[in-house]
Short mmCIF file of C-alpha atoms in Angstrom, two decimals:
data_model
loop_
_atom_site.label_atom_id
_atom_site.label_comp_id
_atom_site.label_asym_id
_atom_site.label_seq_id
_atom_site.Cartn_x
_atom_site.Cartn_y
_atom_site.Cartn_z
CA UNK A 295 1.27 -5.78 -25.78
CA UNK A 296 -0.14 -5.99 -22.67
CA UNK A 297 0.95 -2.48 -20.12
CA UNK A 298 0.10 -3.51 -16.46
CA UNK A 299 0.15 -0.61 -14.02
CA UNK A 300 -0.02 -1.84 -10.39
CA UNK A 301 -0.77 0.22 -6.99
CA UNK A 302 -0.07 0.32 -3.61
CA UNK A 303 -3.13 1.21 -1.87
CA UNK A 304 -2.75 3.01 1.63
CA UNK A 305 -0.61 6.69 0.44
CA UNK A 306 -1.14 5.83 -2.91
CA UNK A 307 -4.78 5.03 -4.22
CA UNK A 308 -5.89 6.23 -0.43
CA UNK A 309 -5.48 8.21 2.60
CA UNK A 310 -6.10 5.85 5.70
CA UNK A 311 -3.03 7.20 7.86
CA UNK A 312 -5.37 8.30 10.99
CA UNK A 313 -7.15 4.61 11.01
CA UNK A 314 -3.73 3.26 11.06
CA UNK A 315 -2.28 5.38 13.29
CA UNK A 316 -5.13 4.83 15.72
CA UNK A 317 -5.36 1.03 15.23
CA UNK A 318 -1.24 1.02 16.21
CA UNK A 319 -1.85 2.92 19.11
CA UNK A 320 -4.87 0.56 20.53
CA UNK A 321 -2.75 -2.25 19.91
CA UNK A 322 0.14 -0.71 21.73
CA UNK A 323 -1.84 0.18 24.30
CA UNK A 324 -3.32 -3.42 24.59
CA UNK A 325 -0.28 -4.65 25.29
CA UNK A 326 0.81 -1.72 28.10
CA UNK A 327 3.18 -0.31 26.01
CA UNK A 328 3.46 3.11 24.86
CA UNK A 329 3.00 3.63 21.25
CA UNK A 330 5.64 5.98 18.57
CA UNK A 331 5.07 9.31 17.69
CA UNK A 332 2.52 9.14 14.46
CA UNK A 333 5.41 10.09 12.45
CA UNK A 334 7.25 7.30 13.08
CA UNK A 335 4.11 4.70 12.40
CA UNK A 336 3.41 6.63 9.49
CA UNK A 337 6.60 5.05 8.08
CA UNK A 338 5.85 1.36 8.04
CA UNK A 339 2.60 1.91 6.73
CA UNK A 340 2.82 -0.55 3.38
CA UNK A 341 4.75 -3.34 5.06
CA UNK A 342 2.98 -6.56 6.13
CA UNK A 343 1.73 -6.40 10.16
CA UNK A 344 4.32 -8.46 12.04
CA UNK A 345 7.28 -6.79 9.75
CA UNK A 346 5.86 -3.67 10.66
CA UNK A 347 6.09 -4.52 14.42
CA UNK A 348 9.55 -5.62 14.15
CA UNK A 349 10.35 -2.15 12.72
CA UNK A 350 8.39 -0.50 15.74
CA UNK A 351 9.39 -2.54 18.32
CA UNK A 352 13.24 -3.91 17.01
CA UNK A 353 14.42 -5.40 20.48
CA UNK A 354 11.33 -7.34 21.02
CA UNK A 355 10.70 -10.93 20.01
CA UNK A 356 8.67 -12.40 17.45
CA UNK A 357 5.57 -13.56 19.69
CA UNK A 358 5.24 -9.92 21.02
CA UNK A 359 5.56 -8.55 17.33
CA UNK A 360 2.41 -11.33 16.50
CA UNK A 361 0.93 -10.28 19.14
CA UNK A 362 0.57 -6.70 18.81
CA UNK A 363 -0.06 -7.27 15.13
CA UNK A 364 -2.88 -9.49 15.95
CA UNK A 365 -4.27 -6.42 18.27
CA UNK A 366 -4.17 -4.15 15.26
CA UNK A 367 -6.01 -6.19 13.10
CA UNK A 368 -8.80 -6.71 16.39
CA UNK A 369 -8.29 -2.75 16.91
CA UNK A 370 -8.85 -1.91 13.32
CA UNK A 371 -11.85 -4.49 12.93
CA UNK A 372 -13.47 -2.74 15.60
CA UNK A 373 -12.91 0.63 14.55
CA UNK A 374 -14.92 -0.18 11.27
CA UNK A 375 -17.59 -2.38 12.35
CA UNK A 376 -18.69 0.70 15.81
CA UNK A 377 -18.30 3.65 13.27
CA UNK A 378 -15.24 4.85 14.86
CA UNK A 379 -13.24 4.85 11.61
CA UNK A 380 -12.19 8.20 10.28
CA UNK A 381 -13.00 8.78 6.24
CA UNK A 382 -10.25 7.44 3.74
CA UNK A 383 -10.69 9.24 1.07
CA UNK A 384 -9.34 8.82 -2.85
CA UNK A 385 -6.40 11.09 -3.86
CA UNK A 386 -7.33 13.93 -5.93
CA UNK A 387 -7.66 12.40 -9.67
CA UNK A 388 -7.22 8.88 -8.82
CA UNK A 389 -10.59 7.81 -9.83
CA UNK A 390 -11.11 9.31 -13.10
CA UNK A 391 -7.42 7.92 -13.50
CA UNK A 392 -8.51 4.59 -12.99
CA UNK A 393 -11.17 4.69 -15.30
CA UNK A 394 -8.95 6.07 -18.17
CA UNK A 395 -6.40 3.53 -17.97
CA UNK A 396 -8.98 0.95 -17.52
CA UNK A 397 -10.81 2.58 -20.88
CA UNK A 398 -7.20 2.87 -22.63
CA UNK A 399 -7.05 -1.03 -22.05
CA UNK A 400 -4.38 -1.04 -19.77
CA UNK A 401 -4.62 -3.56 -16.98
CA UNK A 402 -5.03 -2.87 -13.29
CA UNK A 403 -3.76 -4.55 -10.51
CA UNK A 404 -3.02 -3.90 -6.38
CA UNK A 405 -0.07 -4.80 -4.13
CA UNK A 406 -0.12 -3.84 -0.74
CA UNK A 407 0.45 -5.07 2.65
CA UNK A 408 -3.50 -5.11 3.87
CA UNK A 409 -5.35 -8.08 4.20
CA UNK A 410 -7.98 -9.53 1.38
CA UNK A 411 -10.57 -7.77 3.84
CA UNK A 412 -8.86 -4.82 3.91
CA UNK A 413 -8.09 -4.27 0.53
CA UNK A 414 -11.85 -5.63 -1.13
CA UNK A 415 -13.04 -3.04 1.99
CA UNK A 416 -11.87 0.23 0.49
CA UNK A 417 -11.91 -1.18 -3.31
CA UNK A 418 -15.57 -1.49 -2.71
CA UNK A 419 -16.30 1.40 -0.96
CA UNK A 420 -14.86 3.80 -3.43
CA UNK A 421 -16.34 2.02 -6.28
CA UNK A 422 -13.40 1.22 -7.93
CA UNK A 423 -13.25 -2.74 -7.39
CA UNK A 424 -13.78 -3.54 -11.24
CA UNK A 425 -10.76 -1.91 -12.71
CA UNK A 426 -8.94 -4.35 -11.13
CA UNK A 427 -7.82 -7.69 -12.45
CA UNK A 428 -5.57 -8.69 -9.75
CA UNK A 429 -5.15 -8.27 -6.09
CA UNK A 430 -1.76 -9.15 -4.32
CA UNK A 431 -2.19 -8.56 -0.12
CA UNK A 432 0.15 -9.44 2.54
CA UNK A 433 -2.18 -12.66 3.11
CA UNK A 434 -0.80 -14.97 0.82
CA UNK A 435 2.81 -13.27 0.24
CA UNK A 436 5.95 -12.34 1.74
CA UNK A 437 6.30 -8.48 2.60
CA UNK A 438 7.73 -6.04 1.00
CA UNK A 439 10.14 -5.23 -0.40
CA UNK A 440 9.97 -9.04 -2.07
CA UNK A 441 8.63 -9.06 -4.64
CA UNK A 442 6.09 -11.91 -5.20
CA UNK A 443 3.11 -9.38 -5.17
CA UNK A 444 4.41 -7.87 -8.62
CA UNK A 445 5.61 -11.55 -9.94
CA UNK A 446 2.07 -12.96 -8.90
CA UNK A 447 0.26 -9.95 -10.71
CA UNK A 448 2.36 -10.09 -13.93
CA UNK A 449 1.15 -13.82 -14.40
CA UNK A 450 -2.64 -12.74 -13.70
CA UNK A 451 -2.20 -9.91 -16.31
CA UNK A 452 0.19 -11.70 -18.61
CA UNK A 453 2.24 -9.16 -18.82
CA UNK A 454 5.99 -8.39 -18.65
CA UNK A 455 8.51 -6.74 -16.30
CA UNK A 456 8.78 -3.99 -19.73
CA UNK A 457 5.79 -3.59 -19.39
CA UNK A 458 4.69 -3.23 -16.17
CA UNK A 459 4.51 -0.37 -13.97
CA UNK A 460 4.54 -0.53 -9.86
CA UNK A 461 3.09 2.73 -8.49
CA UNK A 462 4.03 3.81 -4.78
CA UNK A 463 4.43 6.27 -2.63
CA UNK A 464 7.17 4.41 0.10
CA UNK A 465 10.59 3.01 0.03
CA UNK A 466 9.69 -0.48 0.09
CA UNK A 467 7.40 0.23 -3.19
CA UNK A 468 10.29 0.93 -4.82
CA UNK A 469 12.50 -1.74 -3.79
CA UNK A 470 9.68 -3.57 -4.51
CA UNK A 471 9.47 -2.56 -8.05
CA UNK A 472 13.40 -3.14 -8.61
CA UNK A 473 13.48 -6.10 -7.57
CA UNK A 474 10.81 -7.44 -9.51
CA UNK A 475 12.37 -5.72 -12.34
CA UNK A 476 9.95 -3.11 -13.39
CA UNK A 477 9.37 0.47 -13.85
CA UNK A 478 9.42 2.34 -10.17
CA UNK A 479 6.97 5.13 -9.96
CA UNK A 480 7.04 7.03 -7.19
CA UNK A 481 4.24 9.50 -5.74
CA UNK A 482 5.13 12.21 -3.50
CA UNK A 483 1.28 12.55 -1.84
CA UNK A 484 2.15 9.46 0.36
CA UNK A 485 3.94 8.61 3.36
CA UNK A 486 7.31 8.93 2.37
CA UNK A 487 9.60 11.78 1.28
CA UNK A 488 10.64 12.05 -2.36
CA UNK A 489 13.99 11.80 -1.27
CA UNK A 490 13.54 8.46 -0.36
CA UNK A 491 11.29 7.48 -3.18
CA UNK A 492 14.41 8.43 -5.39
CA UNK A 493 17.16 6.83 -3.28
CA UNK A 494 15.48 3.63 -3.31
CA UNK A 495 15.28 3.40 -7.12
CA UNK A 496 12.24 5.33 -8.45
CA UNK A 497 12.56 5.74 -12.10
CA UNK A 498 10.01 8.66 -11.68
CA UNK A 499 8.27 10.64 -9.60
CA UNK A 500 5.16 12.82 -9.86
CA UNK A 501 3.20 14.95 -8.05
CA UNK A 502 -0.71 14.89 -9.19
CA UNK A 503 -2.54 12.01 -11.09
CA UNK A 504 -2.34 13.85 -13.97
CA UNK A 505 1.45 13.74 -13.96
CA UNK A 506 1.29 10.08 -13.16
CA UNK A 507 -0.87 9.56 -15.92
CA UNK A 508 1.78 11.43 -18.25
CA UNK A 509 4.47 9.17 -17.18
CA UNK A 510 2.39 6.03 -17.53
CA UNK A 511 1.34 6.86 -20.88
CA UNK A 512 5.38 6.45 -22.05
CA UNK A 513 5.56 2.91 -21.00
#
C-alpha cells in the first residue's frame, strides 16, 4: 500500500511569516493604500495571491486584487534577489521527519499556495527537495480550499484518499483535506489557532514533529 503524507509549506514545513508580511505591506503600499495589522495578513497566508487579496481587500474589485497581488510577487522577488529577506527557517524536527518517512518508504508530496519558484526556492535551500515526489502550487491549480492540489498529488503518488495524509497548520488545509477526502492533520506551530484547525475538520492535531510523526505512523 502506498501511505502519501502531503504538506503545506509556509506554517507548516516553514516559518516565512515576516517575508510575507513585509512583501503585503510593499505591495499595499505600492498601490497607496494602507496595509492590515500583521495579524490579520498572517491569516491568508496559504491561499493563492489574488484570493488572498480578495480576503484583504473584500470591497475592492478584481483588477485591484491582481494588481496588488502582482506587487507582492515584484515585492517579494526583490526582497530575495537584494538580501533583504529575513531567514525562514525549518520547524523544530521537520527535517529529520522528512527523512524518516522518506526512509520508512512513505511518499512525500507539497500543496501550497506559492508559486513553482517559491516553493523549489525554500525546498532547495533547506535541502530537503528530494523527499519529495510531487509538488502542487497555486500556479497550475485553483486555491484552496479545492482540492485539486491533493487529487493531483494522489495520482503522482498512486495513492488513495485512505491512505493519504494532508498536513497543515490553517483552516483552508483542512477544508482542503475534507474535501479531497483524506485524513486532516492539523499543526498548532502555524498560523492558525487550534480552534480553528478543529472546527474546520482536523482529524488530529499535534504539537511537535514527533507527535505528528506518531499520528502518521497509524495511517
Amino acid at each position: 500500500m502506498t501511505r502519501l503524507a502531503i504538506f503545506d509549506c509556509d506554517g507548516t514545513l516553514v516559518d516565512s511569516q515576516h517575508n510575507i508580511c513585509a512583501a503585503v505591506e510593499e505591495a499595499f503600499a505600492a498601490n497607496a493604500l494602507i496595509a492590515p495589522p500583521r495579524s490579520m495578513i498572517r491569516r491568508i497566508v496559504g491561499l493563492s495571491l489574488v484570493e488572498a487579496m480578495r480576503m484583504l481587500l473584500p470591497g475592492s474589485d478584481d483588477a485591484l486584487h491582481e494588481r496588488i497581488a502582482k506587487d507582492y510577487k515584484d515585492a517579494f522577488f526583490r526582497l530575495r534577489s537584494t538580501g533583504a529577506m529575513a531567514e525562514e527557517p525549518l520547524y523544530d524536527g521537520i527535517a529529520d521527519l522528512l527523512a524518516r518517512l522518506s526512509a520508512e518508504g512513505w511518499k512525500l508530496g507539497v500543496a501550497t499556495g506559492k508559486s513553482d519558484r517559491g516553493l523549489a526556492h525554500i525546498l532547495s535551500h533547506h535541502a530537503i527537495a528530494g523527499h519529495f515526489i510531487t509538488l502542487q502550487t497555486a500556479d497550475r491549480h485553483p486555491s484552496k480550499p479545492h482540492p485539486a492540489m491533493i487529487e493531483a498529488a494522489m495520482r503522482d503518488a498512486g495513492a488513495t484518499p485512505g491512505a493519504t495524509a494532508m498536513i497543515g497548520d490553517t483552516s483552508f488545509d483542512m477544508e482542503m483535506a475534507r474535501a479531497g477526502g483524506v485524513r486532516a492533520i492539523g499543526v498548532s506551530w502555524g498560523y492558525h489557532a487550534a480552534a480553528e484547525l478543529s472546527d474546520a475538520g482536523a482529524h488530529h492535531i499535534v504539537d511537535d514533529a514527533s507527535a505528528l510523526g506518531a499520528v502518521l505512523e497509524q495511517l
